[in-house]
Short mmCIF file of C-alpha atoms and ligand atoms in Angstrom, two decimals:
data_model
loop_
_atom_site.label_atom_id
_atom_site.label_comp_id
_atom_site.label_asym_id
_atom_site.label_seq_id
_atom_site.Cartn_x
_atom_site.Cartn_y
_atom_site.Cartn_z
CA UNK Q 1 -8.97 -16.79 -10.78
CA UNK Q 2 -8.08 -18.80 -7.53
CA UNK Q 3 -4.60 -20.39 -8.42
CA UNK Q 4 -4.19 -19.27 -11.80
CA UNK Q 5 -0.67 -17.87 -12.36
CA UNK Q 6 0.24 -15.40 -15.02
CA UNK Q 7 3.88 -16.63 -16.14
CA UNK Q 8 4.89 -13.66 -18.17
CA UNK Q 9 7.24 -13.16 -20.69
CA UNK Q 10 10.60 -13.64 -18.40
CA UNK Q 11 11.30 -13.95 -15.02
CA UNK Q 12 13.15 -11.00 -15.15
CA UNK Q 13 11.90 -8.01 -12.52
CA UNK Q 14 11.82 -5.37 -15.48
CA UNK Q 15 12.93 -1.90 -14.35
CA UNK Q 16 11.60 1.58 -15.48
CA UNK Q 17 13.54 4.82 -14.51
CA UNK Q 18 11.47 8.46 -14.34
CA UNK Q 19 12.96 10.85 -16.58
CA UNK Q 20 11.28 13.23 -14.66
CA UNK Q 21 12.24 12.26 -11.18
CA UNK Q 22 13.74 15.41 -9.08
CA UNK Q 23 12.20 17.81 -11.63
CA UNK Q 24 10.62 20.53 -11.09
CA UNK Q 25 7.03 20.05 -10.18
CA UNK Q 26 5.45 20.83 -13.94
CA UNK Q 27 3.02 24.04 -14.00
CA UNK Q 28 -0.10 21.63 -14.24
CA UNK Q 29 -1.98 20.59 -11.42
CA UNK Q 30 0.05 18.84 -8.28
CA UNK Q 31 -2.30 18.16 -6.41
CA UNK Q 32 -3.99 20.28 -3.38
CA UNK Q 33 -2.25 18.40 -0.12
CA UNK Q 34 0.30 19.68 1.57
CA UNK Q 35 2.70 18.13 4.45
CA UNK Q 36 0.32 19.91 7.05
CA UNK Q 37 -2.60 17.66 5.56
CA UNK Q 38 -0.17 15.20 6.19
CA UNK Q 39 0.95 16.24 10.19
CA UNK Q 40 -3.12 17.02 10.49
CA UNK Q 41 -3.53 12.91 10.23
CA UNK Q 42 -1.12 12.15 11.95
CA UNK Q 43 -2.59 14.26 15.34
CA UNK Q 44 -6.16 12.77 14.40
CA UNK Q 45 -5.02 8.74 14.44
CA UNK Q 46 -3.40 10.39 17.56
CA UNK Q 47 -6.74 11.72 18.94
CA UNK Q 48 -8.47 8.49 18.16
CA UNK Q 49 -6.10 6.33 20.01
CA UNK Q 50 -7.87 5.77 23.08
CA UNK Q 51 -10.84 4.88 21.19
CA UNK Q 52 -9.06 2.44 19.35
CA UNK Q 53 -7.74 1.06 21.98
CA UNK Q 54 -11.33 0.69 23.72
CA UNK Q 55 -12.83 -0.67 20.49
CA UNK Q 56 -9.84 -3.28 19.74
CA UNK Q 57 -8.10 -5.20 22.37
CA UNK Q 58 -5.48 -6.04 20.31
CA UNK Q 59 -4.26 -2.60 20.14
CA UNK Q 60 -3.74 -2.16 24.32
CA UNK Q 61 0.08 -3.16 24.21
CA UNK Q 62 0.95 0.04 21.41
CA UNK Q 63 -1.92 2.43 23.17
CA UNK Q 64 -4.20 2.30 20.41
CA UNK Q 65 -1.74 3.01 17.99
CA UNK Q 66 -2.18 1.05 14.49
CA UNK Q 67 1.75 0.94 13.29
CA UNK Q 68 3.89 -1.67 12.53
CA UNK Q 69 7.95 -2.68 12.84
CA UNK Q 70 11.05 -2.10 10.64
CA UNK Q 71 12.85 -5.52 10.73
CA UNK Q 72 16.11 -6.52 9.51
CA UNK Q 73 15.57 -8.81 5.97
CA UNK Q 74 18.54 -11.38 5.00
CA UNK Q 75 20.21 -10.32 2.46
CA UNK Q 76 19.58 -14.12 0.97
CA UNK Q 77 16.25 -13.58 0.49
CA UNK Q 78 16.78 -10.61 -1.94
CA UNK Q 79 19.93 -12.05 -3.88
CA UNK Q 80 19.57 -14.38 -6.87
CA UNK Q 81 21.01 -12.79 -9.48
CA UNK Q 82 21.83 -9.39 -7.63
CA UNK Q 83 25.09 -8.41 -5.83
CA UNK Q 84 22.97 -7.12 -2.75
CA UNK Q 85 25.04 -4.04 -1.69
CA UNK Q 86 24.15 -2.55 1.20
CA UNK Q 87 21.64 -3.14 4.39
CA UNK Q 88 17.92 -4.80 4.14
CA UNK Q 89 15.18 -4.02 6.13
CA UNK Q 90 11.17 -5.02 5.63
CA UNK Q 91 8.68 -2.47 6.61
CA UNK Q 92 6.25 -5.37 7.63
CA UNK Q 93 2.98 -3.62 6.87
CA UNK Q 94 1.73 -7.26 6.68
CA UNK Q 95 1.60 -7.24 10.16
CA UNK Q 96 -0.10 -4.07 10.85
CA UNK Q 97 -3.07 -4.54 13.65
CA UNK Q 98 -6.70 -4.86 13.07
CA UNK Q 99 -6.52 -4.47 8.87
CA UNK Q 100 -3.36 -7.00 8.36
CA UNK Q 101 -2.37 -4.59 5.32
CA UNK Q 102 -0.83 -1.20 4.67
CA UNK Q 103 -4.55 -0.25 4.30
CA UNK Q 104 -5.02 0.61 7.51
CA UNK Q 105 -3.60 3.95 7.98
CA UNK Q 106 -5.33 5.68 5.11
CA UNK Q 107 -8.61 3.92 5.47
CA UNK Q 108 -8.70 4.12 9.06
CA UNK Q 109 -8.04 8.06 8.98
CA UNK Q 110 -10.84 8.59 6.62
CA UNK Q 111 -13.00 6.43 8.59
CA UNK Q 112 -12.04 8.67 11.94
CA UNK Q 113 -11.81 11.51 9.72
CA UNK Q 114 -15.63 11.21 8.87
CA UNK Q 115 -16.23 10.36 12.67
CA UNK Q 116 -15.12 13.30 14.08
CA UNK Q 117 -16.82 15.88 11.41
CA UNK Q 118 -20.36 13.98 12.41
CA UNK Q 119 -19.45 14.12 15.92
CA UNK Q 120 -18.60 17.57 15.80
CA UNK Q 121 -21.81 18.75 14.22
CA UNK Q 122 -23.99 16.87 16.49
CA UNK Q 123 -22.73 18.08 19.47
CA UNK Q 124 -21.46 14.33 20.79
CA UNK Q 125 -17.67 15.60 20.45
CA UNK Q 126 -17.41 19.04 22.36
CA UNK Q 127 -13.95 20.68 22.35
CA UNK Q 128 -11.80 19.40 24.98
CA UNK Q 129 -13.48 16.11 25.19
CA UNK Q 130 -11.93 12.53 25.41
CA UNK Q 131 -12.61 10.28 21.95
CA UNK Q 132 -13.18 7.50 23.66
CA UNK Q 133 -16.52 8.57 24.23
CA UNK Q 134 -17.29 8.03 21.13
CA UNK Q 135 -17.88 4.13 21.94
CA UNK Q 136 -20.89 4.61 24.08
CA UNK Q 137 -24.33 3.51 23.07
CA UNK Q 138 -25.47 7.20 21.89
CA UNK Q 139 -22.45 7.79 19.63
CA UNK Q 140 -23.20 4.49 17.94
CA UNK Q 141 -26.69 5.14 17.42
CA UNK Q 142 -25.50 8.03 15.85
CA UNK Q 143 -22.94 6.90 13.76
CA UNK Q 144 -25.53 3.75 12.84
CA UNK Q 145 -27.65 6.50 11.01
CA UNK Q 146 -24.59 6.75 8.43
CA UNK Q 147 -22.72 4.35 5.73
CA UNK Q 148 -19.36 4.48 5.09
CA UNK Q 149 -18.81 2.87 1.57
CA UNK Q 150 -16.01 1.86 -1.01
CA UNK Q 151 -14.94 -0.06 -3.82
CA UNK Q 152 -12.35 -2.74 -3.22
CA UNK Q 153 -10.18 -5.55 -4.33
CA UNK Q 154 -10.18 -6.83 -0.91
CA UNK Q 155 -7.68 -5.07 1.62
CA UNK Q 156 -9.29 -1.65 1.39
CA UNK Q 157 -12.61 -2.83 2.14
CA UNK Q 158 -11.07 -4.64 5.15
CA UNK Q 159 -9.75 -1.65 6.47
CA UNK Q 160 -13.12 0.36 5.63
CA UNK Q 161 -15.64 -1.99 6.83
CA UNK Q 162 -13.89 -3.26 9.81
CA UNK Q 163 -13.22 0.68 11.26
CA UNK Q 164 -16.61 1.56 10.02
CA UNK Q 165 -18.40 -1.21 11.74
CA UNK Q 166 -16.37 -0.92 15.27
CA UNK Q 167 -17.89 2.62 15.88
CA UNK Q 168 -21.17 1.58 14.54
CA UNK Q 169 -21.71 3.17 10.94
CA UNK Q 170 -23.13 0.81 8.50
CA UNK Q 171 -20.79 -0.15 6.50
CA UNK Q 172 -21.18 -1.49 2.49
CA UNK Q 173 -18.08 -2.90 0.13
CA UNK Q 174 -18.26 -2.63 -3.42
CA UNK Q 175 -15.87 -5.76 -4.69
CA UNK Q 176 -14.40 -6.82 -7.23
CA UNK Q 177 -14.03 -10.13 -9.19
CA UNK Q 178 -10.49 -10.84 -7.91
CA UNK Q 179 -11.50 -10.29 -4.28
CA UNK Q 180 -11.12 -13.26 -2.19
CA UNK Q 181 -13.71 -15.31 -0.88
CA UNK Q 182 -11.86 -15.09 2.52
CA UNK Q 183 -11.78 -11.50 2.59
CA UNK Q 184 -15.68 -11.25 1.73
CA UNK Q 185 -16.48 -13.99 4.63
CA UNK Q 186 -14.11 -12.04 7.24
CA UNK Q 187 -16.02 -8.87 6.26
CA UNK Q 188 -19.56 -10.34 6.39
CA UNK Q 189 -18.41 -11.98 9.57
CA UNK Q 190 -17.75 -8.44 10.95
CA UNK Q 191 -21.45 -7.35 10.01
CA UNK Q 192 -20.11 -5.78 6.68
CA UNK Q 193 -22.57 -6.06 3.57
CA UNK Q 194 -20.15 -7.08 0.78
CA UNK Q 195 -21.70 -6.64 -3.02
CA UNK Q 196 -19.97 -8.56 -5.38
CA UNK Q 197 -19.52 -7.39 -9.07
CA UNK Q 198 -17.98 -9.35 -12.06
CA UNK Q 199 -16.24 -6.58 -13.16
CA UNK Q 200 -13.05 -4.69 -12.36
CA UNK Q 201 -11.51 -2.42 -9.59
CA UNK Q 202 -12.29 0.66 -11.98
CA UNK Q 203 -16.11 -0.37 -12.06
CA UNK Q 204 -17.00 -1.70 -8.20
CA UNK Q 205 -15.30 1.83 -7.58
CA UNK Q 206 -17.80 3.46 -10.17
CA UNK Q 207 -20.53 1.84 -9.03
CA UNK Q 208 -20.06 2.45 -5.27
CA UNK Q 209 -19.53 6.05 -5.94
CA UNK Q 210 -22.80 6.40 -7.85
CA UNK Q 211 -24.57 4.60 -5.38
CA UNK Q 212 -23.60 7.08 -2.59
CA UNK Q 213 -23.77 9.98 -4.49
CA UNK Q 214 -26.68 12.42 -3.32
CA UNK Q 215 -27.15 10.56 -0.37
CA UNK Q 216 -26.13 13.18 2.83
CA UNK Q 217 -26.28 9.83 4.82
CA UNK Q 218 -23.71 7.96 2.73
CA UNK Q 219 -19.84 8.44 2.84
CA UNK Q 220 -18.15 7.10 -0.16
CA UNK Q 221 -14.17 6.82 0.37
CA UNK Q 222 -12.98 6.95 -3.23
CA UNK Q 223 -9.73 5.01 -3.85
CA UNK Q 224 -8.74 7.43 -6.83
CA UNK Q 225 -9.58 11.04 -5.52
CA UNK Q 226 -9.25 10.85 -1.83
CA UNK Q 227 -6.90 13.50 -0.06
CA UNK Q 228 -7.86 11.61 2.93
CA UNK Q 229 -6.90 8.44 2.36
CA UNK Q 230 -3.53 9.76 0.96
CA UNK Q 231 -3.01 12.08 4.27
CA UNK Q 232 -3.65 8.79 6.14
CA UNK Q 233 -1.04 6.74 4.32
CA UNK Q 234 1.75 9.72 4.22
CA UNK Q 235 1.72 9.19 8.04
CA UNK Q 236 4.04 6.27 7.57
CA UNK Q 237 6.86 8.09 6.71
CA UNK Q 238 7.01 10.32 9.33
CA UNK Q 239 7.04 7.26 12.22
CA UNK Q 240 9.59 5.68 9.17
CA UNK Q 241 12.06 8.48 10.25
CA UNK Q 242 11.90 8.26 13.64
CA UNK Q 243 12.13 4.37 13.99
CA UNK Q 244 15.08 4.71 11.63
CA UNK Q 245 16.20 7.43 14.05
CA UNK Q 246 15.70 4.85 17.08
CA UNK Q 247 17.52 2.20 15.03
CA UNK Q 248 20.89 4.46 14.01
CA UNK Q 249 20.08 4.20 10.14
CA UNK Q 250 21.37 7.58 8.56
CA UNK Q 251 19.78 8.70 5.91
CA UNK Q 252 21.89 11.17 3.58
CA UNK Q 253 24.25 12.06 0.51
CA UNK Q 254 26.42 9.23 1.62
CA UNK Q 255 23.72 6.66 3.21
CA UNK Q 256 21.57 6.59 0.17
CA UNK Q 257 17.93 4.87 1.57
CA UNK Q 258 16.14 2.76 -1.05
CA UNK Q 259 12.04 2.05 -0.78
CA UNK Q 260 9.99 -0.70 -2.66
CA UNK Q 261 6.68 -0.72 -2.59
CA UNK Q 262 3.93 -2.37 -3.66
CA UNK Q 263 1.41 -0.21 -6.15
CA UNK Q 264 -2.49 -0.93 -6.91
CA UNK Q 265 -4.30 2.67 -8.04
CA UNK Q 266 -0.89 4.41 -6.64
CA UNK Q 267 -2.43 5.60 -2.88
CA UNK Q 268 -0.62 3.98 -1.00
CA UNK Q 269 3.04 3.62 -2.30
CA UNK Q 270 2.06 7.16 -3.23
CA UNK Q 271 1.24 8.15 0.24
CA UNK Q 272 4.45 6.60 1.61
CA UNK Q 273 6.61 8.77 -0.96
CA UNK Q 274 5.20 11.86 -0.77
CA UNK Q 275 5.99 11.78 2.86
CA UNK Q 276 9.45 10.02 2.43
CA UNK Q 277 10.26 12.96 -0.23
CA UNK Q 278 9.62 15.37 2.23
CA UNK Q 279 11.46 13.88 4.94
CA UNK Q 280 14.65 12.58 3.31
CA UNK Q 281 14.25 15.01 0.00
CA UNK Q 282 17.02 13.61 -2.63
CA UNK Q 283 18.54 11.15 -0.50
CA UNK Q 284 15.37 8.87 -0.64
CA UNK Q 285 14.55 6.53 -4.07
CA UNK Q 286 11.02 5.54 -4.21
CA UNK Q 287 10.41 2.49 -6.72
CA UNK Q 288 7.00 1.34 -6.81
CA UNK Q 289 6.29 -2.54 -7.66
CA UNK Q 290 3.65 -3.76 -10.08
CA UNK Q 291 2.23 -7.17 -11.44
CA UNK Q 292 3.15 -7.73 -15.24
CA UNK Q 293 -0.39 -7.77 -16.29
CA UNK Q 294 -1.89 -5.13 -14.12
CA UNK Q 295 0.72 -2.46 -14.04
CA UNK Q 296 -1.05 0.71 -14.32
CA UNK Q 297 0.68 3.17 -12.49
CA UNK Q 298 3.85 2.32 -15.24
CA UNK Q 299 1.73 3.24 -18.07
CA UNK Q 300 0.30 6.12 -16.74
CA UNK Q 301 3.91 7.02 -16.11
CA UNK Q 302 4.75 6.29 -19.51
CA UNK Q 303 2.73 8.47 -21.20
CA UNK Q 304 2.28 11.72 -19.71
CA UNK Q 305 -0.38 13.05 -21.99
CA UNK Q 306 -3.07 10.28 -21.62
CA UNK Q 307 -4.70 11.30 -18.65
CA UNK Q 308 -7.20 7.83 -17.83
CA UNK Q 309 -4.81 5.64 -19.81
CA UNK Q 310 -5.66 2.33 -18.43
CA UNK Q 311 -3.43 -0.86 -18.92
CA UNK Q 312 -6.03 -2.31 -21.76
CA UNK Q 313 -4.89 0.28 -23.86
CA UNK Q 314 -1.70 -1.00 -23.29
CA UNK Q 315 -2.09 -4.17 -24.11
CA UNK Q 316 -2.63 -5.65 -20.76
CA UNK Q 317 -5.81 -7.95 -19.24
CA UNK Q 318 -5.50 -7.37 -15.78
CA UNK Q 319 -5.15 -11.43 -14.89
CA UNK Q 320 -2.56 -11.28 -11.56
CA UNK Q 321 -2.48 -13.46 -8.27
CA UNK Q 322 -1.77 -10.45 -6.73
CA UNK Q 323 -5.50 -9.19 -5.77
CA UNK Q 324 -3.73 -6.41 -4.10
CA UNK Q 325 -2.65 -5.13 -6.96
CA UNK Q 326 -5.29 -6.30 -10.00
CA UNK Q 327 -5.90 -2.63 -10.99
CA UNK Q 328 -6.65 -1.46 -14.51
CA UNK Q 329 -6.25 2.80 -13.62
CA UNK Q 330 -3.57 4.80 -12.13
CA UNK Q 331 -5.16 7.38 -9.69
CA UNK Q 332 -4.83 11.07 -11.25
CA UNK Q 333 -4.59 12.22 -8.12
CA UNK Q 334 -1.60 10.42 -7.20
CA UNK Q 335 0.06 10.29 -10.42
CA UNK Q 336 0.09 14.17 -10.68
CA UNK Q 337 2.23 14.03 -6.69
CA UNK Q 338 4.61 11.07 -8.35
CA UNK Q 339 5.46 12.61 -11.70
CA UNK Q 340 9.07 14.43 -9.75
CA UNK Q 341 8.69 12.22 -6.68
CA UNK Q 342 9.04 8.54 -8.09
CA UNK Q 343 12.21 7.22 -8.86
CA UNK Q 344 10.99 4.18 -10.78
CA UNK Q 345 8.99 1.67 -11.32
CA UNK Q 346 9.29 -2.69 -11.39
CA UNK Q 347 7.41 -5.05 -12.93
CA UNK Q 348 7.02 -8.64 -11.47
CA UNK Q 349 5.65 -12.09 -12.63
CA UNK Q 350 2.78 -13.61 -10.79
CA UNK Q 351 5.90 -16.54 -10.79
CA UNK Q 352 8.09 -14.41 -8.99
CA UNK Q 353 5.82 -13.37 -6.30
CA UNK Q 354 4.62 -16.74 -4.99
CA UNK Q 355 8.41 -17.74 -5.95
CA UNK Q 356 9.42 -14.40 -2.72
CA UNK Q 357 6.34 -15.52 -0.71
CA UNK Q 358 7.76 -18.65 -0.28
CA UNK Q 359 11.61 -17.36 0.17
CA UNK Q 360 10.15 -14.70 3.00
CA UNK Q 361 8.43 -17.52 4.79
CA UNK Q 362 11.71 -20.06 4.74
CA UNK Q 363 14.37 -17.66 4.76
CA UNK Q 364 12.71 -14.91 7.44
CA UNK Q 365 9.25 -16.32 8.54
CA UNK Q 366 7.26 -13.82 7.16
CA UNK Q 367 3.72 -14.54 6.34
CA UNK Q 368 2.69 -11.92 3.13
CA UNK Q 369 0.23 -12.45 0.58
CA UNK Q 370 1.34 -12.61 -3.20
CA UNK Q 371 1.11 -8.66 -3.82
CA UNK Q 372 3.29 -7.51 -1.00
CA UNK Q 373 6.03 -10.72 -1.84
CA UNK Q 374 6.22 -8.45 -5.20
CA UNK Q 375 8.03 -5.72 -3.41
CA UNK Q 376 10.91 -8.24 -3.00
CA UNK Q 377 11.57 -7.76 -7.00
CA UNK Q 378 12.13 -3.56 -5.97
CA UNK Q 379 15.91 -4.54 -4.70
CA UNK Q 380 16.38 -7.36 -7.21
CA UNK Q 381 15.58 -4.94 -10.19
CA UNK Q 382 18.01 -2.25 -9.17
CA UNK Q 383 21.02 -3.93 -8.14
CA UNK Q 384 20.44 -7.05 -10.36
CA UNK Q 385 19.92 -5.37 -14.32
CA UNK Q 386 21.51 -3.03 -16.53
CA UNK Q 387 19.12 -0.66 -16.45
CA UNK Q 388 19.73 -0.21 -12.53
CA UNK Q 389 22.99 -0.05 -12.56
CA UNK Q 390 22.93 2.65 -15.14
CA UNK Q 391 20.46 4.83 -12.83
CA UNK Q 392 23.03 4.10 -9.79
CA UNK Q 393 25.91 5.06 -12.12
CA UNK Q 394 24.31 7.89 -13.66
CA UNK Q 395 23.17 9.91 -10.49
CA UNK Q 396 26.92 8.86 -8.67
CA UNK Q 397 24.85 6.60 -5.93
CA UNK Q 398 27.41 3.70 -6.68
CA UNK Q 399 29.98 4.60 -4.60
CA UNK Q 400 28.21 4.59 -1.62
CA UNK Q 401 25.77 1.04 -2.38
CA UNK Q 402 27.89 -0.29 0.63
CA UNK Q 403 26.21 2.18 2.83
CA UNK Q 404 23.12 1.97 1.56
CA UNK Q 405 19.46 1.02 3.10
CA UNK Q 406 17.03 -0.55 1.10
CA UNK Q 407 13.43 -1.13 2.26
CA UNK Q 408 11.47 -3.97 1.21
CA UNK Q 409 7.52 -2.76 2.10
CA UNK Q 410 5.82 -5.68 2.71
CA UNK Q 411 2.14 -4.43 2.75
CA UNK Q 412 -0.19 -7.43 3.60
CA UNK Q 413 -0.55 -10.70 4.46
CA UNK Q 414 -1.36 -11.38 8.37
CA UNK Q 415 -4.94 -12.01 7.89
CA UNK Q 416 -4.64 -14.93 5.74
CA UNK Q 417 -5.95 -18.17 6.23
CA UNK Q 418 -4.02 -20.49 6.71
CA UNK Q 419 -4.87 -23.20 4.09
CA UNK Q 420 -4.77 -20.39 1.45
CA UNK Q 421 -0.98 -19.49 2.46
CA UNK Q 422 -0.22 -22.99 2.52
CA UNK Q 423 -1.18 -23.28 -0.86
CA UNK Q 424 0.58 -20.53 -2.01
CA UNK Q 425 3.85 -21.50 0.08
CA UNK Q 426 3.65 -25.14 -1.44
CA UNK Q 427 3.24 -23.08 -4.82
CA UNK Q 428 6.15 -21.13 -4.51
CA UNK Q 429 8.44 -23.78 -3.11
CA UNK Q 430 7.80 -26.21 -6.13
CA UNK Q 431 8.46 -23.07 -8.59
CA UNK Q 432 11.82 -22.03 -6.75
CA UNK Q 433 12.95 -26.01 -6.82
CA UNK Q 434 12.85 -25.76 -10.93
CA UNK Q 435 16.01 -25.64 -11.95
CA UNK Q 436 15.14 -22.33 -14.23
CA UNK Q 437 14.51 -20.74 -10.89
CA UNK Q 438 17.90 -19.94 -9.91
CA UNK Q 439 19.04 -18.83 -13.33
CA UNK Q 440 20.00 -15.16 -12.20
CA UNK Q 441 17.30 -12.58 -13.54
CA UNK Q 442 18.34 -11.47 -17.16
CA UNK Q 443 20.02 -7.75 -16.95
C1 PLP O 501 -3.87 -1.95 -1.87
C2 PLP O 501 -2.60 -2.66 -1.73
C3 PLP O 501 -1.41 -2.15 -2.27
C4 PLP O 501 -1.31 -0.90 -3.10
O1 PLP O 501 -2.04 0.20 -2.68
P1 PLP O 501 -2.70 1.19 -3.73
O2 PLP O 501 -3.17 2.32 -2.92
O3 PLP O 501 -3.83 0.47 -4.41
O4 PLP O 501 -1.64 1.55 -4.72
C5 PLP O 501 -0.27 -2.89 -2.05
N1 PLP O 501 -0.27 -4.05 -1.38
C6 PLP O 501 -1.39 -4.55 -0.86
C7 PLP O 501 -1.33 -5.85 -0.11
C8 PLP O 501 -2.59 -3.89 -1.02
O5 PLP O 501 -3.71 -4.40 -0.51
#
């Protein structure tokens, strides 16, 4: 799949608005996780700190402390098309220590998560004792007796196998066939044992979690059901608030903020909205961003009564340069927490993303991989189509667009190679030089 680009029907960033957003929560099932799940995470990557910062030099200068900075975005790099009202800011994930994706806060709290229960129950963690302990030759003897496993397209194995590994657990990723051969070298490289499947996210995540089921010794972190993972990823939007705090960004009726974020199974974007929604409540509009061909978490949204509905039955095949994203099933999970949460949801050409990988590099020297560039096409959507400026008429948000702050969630992208960015980069700057490029996007 290396290179191949799905075109799409338009270039258009298509734009879905939630009937149901800032409903009630429906009588079904909305999930079990609360914001203390959500604080309890948040105190345990807190905990693990000084460990972190033992096991990973990189992570001295923030005190072993995995987060990453809001930056001011030109507003060039968003326009084409799209009167872009308001303030820009990337939440540049792609930078985030260790992982290089937004991956790293929920797999890294499940990974500590599981550390600390088997240290507890061995005795090797007594209350009141330091975690940094926890690197010395008889924790990691312990920990070696143990595998930590999970399916992946790529960055959630990185952040899996690379925690696991560090403190000593054996550590096994299920992959994909749109994983990168970069991602599975860097993995091996780190002692990881990477099995490779033709098949789709859905399956290496089936097969993983058969695999490790009825084994006590196994751990299997499972991309669609895991509270922990989404705990681990809702801590973002509490540091969110204060860094906008530390920054002077208000966030109310009048300085409406806007987020745009990237969405594979749902987990993460989820993660970051639950925790957004219960920081900023109405004033915050989450719009998740999916490849045309993989967009899953829009058809689940679409049709509330097919629980499983994957994006085959919708027609779609799953072929996307965004690896990130190449995933056929909503999780239930998080789809139940989004149905009143989500704003909306935007669909993106594989075009378009190398098109805003390219424009992020020239215009603001960021480095991102294909699937976060497709966040880019969040802002575009709204303030560039008919469809979003119905939604911003509708709900009386247009009169304050000048105040507005709108978050472009950039959610991978440092650990790339650089020959494989290059490519993409000369990919994207050929595509933006046709001259259908800077036709503005069809409302
Ligand atoms: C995994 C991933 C996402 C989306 O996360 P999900 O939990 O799968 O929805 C977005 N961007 C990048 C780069 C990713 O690796």
């Amino acid at each position: 799949m290396q290179g191949h680009l799905n075109v799409g029907s338009s270039q258009a960033p298509a734009l879905w608005i939630n009937p149901e957003h800032g409903g009630q929560a429906l009588g079904a099932v909305v999930g079990n996780i609360t914001i203390n799940d959500v604080l309890l995470a948040e105190q345990r990557l807190a905990r693990f700190a000084p460990l972190l910062e033992k096991l990973f030099p990189e992570l001295e200068k923030s005190a072993g402390i995995v987060e990453s900075p809001l930056l001011a975005l030109p507003a060039d790099v968003i326009a084409q098309g799209a009167d872009a009202q308001g303030t820009f800011w990337v939440k540049a994930d792609h930078q985030l220590a260790v992982a290089g994706s937004v991956k790293a806060r929920g797999g890294f709290h499940e990974v500590l998560e599981f550390a600390e229960k088997i240290a507890l129950e061995t005795g090797m963690l007594k209350d009141g004792d330091g975690y940094e302990q926890l690197a010395s030759t008889a924790a990691r003897e312990c920990f070696a007796r143990y595998e930590v496993a999970v399916g992946s397209t790529g960055n959630l194995g990185m952040s899996i196998g690379i925690m696991s590994a560090a403190l000593g657990f054996k550590a096994s990723v299920h992959m994909s066939a749109e994983a990168k051969e970069w991602k599975k070298r860097l993995l091996r490289s780190h002692g990881v044992t990477v099995h490779e499947y033709p098949g789709d996210y859905a399956q290496a995540v089936a097969t993983g979690r058969e695999l490790a089921r009825g084994n006590p010794f196994s751990h299997f972190v499972d991309d669609e059901k895991s509270a922990s993972l989404f705990c681990g990823y809702a801590v973002a939007a509490l540091r969110l608030q204060r860094q906008l705090i530390a920054l002077n960004v208000r966030v109310d009726r009048d300085h409406p903020l806007f987020v745009y974020i990237p969405c594979g199974v749902g987990g993460a974007p989820g993660g970051v909205c639950y925790g957004l929604k219960h920081v900023f409540g109405e004033h915050v509009h989450c719009f998740f961003v999916e490849p045309e061909d993989s967009s899953c978490f829009l058809v689940r949204m679409q049709n509330p009564d097919v629980e499983g509905i994957s994006i085959y039955d919708a027609g779609q095949h799953n072929q996307t340069i965004a690896d990130g994203l190449a995933v056929p099933q909503a999780s239930e999970l998080v789809y139940s927490m989004m149905r009143t949460r989500l704003a909306g949801m935007v669909v993106a050409s594989d075009e378009r993303m190398v098109m805003d990988l390219w424009r992020l590099k020239s215009m603001a020297d960021l480095k991102v991989e294909p699937s976060a560039a497709a966040a880019v096409s969040g802002p575009r959507a709204l303030l560039g189509t008919v469809v979003g400026q119905q939604y911003l008429h509708s709900t009386g948000l247009d009169a304050f667009m000048p105040a507005a702050n709108h978050i472009v969630w950039t959610t991978g992208g440092a650990l790339m190679p650089a020959d494989e960015f290059d490519r993409l980069f000369a990919q994207g700057l050929e595509l933006s030089s046709q001259p259908q490029a800077n036709v503005p996007d069809a409302a």
